[in-house]
PDB file of C-alpha atoms in Angstrom:
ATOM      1  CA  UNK F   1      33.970  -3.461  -7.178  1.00  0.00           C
ATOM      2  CA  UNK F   2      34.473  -2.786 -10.599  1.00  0.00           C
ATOM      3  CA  UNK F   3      31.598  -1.858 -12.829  1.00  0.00           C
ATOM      4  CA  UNK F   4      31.626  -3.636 -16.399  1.00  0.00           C
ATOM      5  CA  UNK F   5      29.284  -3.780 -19.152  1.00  0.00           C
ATOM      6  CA  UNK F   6      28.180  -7.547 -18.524  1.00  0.00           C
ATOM      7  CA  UNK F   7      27.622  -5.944 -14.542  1.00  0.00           C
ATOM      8  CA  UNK F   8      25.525  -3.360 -16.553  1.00  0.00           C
ATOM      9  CA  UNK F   9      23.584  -5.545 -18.831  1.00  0.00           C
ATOM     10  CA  UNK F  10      23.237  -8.024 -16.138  1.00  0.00           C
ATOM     11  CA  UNK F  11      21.464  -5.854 -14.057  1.00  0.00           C
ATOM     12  CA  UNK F  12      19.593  -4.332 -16.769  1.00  0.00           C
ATOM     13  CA  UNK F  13      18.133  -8.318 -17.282  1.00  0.00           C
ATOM     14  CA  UNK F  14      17.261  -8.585 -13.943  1.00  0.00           C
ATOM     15  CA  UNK F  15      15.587  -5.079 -13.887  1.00  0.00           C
ATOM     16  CA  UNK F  16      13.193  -5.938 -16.916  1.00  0.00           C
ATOM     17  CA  UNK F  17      12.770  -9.306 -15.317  1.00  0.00           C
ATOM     18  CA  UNK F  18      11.343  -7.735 -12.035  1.00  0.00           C
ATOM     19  CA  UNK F  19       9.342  -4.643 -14.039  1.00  0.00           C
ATOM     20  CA  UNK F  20       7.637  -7.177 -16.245  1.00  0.00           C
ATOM     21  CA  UNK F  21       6.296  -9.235 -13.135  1.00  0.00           C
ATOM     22  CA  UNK F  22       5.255  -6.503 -10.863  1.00  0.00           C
ATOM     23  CA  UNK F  23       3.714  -5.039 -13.894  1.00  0.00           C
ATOM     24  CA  UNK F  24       1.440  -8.139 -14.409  1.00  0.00           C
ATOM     25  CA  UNK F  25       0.677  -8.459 -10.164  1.00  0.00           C
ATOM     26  CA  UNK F  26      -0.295  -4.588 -10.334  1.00  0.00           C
ATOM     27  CA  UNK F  27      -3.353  -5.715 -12.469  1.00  0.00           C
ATOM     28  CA  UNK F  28      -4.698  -8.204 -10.026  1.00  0.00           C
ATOM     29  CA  UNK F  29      -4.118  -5.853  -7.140  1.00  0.00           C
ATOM     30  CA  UNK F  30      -5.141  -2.104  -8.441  1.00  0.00           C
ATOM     31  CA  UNK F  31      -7.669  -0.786  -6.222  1.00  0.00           C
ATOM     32  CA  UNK F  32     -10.579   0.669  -7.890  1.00  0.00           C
ATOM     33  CA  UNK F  33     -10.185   4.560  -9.148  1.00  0.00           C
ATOM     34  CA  UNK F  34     -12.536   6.009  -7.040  1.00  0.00           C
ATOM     35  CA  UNK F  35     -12.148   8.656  -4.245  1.00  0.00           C
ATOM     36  CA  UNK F  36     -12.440   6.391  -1.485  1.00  0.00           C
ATOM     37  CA  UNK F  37      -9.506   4.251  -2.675  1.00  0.00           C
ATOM     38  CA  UNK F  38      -6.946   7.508  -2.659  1.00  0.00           C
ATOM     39  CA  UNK F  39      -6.976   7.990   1.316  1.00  0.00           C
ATOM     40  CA  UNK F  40      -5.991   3.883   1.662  1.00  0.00           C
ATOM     41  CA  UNK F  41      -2.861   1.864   2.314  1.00  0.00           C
ATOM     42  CA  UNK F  42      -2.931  -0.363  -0.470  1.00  0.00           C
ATOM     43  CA  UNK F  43      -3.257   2.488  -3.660  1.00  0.00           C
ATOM     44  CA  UNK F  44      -0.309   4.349  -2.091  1.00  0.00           C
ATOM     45  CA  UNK F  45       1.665   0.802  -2.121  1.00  0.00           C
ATOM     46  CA  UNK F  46       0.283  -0.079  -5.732  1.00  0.00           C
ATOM     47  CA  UNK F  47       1.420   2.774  -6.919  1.00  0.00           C
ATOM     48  CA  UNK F  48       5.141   2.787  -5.244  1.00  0.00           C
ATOM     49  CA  UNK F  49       5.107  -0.439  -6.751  1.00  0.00           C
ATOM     50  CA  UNK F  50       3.934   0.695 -10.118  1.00  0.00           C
ATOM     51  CA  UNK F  51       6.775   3.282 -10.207  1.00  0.00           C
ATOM     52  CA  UNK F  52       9.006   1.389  -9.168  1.00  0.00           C
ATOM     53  CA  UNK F  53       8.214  -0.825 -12.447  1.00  0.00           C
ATOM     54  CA  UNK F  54       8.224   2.043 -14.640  1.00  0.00           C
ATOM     55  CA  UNK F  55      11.516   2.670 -13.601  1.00  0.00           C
ATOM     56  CA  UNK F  56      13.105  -0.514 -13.924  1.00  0.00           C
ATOM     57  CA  UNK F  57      11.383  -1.517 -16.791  1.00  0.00           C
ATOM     58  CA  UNK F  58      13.204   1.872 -18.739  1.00  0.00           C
ATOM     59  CA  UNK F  59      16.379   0.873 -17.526  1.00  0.00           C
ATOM     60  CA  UNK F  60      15.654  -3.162 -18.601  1.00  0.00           C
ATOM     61  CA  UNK F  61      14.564  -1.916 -21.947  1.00  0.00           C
ATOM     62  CA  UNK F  62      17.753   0.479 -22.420  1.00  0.00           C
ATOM     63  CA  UNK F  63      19.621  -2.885 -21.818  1.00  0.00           C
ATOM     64  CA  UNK F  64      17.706  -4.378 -24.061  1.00  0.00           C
ATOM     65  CA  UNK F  65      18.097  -2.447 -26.686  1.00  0.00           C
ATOM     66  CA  UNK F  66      21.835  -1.586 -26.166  1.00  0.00           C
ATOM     67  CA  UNK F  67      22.589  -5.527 -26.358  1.00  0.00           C
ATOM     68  CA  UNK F  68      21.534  -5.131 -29.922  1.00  0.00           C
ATOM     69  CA  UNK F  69      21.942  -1.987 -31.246  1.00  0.00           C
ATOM     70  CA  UNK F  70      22.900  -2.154 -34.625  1.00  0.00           C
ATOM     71  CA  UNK F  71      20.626  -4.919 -35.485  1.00  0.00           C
ATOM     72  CA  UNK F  72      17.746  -2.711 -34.458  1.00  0.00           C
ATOM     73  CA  UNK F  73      19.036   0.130 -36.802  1.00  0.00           C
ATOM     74  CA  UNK F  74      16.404   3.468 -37.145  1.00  0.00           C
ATOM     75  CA  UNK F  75      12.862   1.786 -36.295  1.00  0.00           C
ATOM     76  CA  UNK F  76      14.596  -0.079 -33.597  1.00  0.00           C
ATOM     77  CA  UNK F  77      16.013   3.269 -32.172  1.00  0.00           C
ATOM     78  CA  UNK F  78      11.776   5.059 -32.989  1.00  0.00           C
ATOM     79  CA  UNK F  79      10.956   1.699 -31.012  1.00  0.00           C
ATOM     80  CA  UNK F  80      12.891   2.587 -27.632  1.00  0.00           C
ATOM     81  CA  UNK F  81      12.392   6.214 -27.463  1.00  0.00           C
ATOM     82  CA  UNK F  82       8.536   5.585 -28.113  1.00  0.00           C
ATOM     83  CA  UNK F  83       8.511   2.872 -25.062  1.00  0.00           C
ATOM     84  CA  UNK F  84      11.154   5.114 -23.471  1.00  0.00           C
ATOM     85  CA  UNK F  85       8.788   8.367 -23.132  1.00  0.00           C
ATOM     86  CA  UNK F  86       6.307   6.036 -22.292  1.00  0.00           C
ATOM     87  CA  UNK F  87       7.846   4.388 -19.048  1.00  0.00           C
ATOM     88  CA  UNK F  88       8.794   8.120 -18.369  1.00  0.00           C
ATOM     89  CA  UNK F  89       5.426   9.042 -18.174  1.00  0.00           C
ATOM     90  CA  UNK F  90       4.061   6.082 -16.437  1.00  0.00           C
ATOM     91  CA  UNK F  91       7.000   6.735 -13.533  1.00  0.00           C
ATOM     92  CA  UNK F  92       5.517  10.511 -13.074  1.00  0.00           C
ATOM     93  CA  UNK F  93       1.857   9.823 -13.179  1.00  0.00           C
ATOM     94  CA  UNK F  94       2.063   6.711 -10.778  1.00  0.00           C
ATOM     95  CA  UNK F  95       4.518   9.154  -8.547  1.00  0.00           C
ATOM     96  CA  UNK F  96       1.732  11.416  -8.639  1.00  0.00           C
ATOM     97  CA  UNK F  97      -1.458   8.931  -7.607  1.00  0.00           C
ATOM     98  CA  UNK F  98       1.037   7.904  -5.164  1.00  0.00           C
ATOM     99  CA  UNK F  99       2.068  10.775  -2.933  1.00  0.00           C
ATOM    100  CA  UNK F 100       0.153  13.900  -4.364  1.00  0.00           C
ATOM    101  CA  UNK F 101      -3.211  12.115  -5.283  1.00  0.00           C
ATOM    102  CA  UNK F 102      -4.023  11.328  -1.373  1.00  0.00           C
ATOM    103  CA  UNK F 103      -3.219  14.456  -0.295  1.00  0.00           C
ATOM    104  CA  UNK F 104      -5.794  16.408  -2.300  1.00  0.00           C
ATOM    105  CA  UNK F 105      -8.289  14.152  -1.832  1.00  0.00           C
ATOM    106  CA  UNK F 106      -9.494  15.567   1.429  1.00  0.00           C
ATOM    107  CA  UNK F 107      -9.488  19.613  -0.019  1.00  0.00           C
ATOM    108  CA  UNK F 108     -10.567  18.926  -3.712  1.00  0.00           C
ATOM    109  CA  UNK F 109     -12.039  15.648  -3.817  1.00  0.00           C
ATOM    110  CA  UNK F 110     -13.365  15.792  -7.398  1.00  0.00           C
ATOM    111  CA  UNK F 111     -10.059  17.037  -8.671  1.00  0.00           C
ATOM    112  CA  UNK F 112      -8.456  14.035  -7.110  1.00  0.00           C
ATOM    113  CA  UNK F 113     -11.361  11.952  -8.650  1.00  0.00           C
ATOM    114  CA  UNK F 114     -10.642  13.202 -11.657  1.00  0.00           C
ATOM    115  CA  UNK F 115      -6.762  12.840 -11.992  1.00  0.00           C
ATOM    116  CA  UNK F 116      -7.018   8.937 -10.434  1.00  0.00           C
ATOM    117  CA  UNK F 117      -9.890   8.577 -13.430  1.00  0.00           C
ATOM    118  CA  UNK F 118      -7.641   9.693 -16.332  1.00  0.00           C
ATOM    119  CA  UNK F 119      -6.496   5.996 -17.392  1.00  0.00           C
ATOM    120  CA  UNK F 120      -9.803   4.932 -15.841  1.00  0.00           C
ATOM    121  CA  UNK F 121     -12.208   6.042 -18.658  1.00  0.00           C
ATOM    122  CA  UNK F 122     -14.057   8.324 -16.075  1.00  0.00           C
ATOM    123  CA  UNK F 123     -15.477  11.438 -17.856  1.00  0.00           C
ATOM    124  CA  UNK F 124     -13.531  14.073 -15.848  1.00  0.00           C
ATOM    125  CA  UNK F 125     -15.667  16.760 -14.228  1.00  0.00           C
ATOM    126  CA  UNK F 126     -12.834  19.263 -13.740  1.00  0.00           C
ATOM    127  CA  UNK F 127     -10.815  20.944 -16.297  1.00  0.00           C
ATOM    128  CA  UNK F 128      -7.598  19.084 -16.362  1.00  0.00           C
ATOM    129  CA  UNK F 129      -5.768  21.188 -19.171  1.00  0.00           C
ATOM    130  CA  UNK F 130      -3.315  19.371 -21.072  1.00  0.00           C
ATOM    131  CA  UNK F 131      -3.235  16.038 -18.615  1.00  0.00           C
ATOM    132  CA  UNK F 132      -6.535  15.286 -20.333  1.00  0.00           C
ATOM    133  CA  UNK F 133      -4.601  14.526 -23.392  1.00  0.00           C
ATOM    134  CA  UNK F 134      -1.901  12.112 -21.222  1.00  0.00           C
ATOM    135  CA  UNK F 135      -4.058   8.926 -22.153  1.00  0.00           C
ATOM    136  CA  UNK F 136      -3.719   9.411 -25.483  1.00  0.00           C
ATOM    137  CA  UNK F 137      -0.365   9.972 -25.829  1.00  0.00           C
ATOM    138  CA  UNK F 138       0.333   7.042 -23.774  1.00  0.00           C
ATOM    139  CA  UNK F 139      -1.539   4.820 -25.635  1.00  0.00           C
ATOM    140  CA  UNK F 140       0.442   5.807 -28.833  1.00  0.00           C
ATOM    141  CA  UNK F 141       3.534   5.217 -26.950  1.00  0.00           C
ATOM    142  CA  UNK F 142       2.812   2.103 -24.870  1.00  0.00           C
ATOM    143  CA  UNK F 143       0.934   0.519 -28.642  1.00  0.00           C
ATOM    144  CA  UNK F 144       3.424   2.005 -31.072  1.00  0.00           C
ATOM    145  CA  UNK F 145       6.232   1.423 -28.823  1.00  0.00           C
ATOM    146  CA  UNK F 146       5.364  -1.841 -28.283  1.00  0.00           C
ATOM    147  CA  UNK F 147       4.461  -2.806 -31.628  1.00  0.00           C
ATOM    148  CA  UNK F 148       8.077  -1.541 -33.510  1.00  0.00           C
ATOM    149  CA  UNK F 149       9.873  -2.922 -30.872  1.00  0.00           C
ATOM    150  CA  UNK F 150       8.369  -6.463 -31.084  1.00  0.00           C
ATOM    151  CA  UNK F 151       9.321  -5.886 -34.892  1.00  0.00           C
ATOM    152  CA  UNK F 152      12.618  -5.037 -34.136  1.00  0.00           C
ATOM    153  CA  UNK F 153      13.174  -8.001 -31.917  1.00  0.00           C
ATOM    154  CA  UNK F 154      12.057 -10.147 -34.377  1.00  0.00           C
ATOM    155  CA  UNK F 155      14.062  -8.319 -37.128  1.00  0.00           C
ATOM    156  CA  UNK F 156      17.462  -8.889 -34.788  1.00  0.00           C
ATOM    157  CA  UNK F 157      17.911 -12.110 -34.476  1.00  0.00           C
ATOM    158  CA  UNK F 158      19.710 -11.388 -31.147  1.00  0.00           C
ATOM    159  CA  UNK F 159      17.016 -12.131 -28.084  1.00  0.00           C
ATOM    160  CA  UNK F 160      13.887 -14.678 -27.830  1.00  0.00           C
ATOM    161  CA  UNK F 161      11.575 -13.942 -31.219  1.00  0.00           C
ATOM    162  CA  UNK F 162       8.894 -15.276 -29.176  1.00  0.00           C
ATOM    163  CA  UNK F 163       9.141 -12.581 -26.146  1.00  0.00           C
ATOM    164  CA  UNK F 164       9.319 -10.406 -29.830  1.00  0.00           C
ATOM    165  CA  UNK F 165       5.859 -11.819 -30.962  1.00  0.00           C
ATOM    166  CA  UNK F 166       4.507 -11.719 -27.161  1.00  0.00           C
ATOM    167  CA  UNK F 167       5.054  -7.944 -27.242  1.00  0.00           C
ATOM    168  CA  UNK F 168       3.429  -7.747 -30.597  1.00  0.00           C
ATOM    169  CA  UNK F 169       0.506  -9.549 -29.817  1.00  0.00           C
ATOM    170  CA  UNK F 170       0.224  -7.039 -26.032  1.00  0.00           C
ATOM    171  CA  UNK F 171       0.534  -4.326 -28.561  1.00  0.00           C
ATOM    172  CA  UNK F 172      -2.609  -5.402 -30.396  1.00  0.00           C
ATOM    173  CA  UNK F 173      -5.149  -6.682 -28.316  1.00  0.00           C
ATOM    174  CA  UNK F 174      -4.936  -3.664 -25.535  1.00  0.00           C
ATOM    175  CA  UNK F 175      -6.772  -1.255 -28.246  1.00  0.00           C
ATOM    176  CA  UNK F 176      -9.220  -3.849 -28.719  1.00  0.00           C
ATOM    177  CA  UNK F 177      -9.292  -4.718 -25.045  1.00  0.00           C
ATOM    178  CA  UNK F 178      -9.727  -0.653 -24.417  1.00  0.00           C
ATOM    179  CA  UNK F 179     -12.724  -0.524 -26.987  1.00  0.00           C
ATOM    180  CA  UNK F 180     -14.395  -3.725 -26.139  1.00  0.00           C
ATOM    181  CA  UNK F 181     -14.150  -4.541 -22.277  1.00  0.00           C
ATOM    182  CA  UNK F 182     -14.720  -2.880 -19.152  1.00  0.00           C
ATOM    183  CA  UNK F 183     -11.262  -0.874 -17.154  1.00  0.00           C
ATOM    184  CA  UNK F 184     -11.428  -3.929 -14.435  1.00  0.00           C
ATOM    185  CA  UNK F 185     -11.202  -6.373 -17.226  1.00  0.00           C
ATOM    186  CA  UNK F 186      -9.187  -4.152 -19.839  1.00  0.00           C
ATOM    187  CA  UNK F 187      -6.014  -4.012 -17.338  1.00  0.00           C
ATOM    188  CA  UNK F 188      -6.046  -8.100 -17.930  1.00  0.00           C
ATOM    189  CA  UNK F 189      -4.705  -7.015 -21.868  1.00  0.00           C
ATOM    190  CA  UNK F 190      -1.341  -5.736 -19.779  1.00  0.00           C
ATOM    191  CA  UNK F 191      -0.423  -8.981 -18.550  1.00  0.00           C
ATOM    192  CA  UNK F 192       1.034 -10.294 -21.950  1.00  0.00           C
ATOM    193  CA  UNK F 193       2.957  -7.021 -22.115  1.00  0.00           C
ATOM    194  CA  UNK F 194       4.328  -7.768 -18.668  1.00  0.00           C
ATOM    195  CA  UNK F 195       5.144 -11.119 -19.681  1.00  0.00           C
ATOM    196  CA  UNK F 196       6.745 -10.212 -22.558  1.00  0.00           C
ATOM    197  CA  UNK F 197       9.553  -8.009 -21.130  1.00  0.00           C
ATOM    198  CA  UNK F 198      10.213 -10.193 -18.150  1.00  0.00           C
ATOM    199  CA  UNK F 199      10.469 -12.603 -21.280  1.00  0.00           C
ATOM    200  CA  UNK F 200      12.688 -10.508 -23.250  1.00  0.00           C
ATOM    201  CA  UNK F 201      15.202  -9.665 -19.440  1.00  0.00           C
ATOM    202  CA  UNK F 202      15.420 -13.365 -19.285  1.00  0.00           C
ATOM    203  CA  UNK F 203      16.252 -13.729 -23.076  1.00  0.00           C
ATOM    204  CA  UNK F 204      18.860 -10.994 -22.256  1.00  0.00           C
ATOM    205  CA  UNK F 205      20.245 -12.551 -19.091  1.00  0.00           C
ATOM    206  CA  UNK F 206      20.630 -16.123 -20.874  1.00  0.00           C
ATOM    207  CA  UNK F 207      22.333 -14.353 -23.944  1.00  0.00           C
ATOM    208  CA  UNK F 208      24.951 -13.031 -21.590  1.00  0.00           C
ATOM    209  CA  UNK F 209      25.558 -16.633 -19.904  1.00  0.00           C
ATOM    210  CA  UNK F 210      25.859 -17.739 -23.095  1.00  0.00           C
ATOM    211  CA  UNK F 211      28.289 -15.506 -24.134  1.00  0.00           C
ATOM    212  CA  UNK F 212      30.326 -15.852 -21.429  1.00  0.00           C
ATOM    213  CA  UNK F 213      30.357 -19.506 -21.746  1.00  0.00           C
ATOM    214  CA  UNK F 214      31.672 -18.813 -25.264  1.00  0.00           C
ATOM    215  CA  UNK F 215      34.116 -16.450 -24.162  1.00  0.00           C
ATOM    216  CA  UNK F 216      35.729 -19.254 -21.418  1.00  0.00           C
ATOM    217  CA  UNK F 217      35.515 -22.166 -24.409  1.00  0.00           C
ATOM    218  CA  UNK F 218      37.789 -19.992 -26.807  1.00  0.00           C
ATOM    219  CA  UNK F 219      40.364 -18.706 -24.471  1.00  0.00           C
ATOM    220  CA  UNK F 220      40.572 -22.502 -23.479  1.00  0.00           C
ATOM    221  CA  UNK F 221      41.106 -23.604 -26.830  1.00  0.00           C
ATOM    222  CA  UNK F 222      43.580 -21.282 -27.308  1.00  0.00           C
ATOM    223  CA  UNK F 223      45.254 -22.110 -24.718  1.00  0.00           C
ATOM    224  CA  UNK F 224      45.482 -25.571 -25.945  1.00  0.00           C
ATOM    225  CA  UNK F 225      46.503 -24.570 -29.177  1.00  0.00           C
ATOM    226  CA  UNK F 226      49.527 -22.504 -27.821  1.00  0.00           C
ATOM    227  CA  UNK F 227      50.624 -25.698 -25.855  1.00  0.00           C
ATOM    228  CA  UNK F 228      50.397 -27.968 -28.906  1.00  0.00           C
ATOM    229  CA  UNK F 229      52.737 -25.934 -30.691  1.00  0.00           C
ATOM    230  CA  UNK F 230      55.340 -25.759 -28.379  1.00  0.00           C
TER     231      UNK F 230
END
């Protein structure tokens, strides 16, 4: 098997298509982030799942912004490494809840509290150090990530403007969600973002069908061409 760019952005499509998905079913299904959700069956699988969509979703966004490149130009390339570092972050703090969170739940139960509560707006009774500052730099990340690259999708011309405007309007409303609603509620502002870059792996996946249709039409045409002249 020989490995291609189209095999490359093909399965970058399909990657973003998945990560956007499981990233909107992980808000219906997050357990809450308390202590006596860490020791249970279904945070450890959230959380597989959540990295799992972290991961894909940086390789569907590489893709993405690969396919157009040098439309995107400087704020397109501030766009991906923003949403890059951000994915990057989301894949090691979901590894964590998932595999080390559990098992200091039993020794140091308030530490565990603590680490689960850092996206959950829980004032942290333990002295996290610096991971007290990770949900602020992920919210300039995941919103100013989000928000460039929408612009930059737009700005293209290459993939869907309206998975472009999606992400813009995700990009918005989750500060507003953050400030306004409760965390159960608040996660609900993710599902746009989700929906946008399942959006945007489609947009990618039909752009490459597309081309390829292309492709087949012109060598055809030449072909007829070169037997017209003889």
């Amino acid at each position: 098997m020989s490995i291609t760019g189209t095999t490359l952005t093909r399965a970058a499509a399909f990657a973003a298509m998945y990560a956007g998905l499981a990233y909107v079913a992980v808000q219906f299904i997050h357990p809450a982030d308390e202590i006596a959700s860490l020791s249970t069956q279904p945070w450890v699988n959230v959380h597989i799942l959540s990295f799992t969509e972290a991961v894909l979703a940086l390789v569907g966004i590489t893709g993405i912004y690969l396919r157009q490149v040098r439309q995107f130009g400087i704020l397109g390339l501030v766009s991906y490494v923003m949403l890059g570092f951000f994915f990057v972050l989301q894949a090691s703090f979901n590894f964590a809840e998932a595999f080390i969170a559990p098992l200091i739940a039993v020794s140091a139960p308030q530490l565990a509290t603590d680490f689960a509560g850092l996206f959950g707006r829980y004032a942290a009774v333990t002295d996290l150090g610096a991971l007290a500052a990770l949900p602020k730099v992920g919210a300039i990340l995941y919103v100013g990530g989000a928000l460039l690259f929408g612009i930059s999708i737009i700005r293209a011309r290459v993939l869907s403007r309206g998975a472009g405007i999606l992400m813009i309007v995700a990009a918005v409303i989750t500060p507003v969600a953050g400030a306004l609603l409760p965390h159960a509620l608040e996660r609900m502002a993710a599902v746009p973002m989700g929906l946008a870059i399942a959006w945007l792996g489609y947009s990618l996946w039909a752009d490459l069908r597309k081309n390829k249709v292309n492709l087949k039409r012109s060598v055809g045409e030449s072909h007829i061409d070169r037997a017209a002249a003889v």
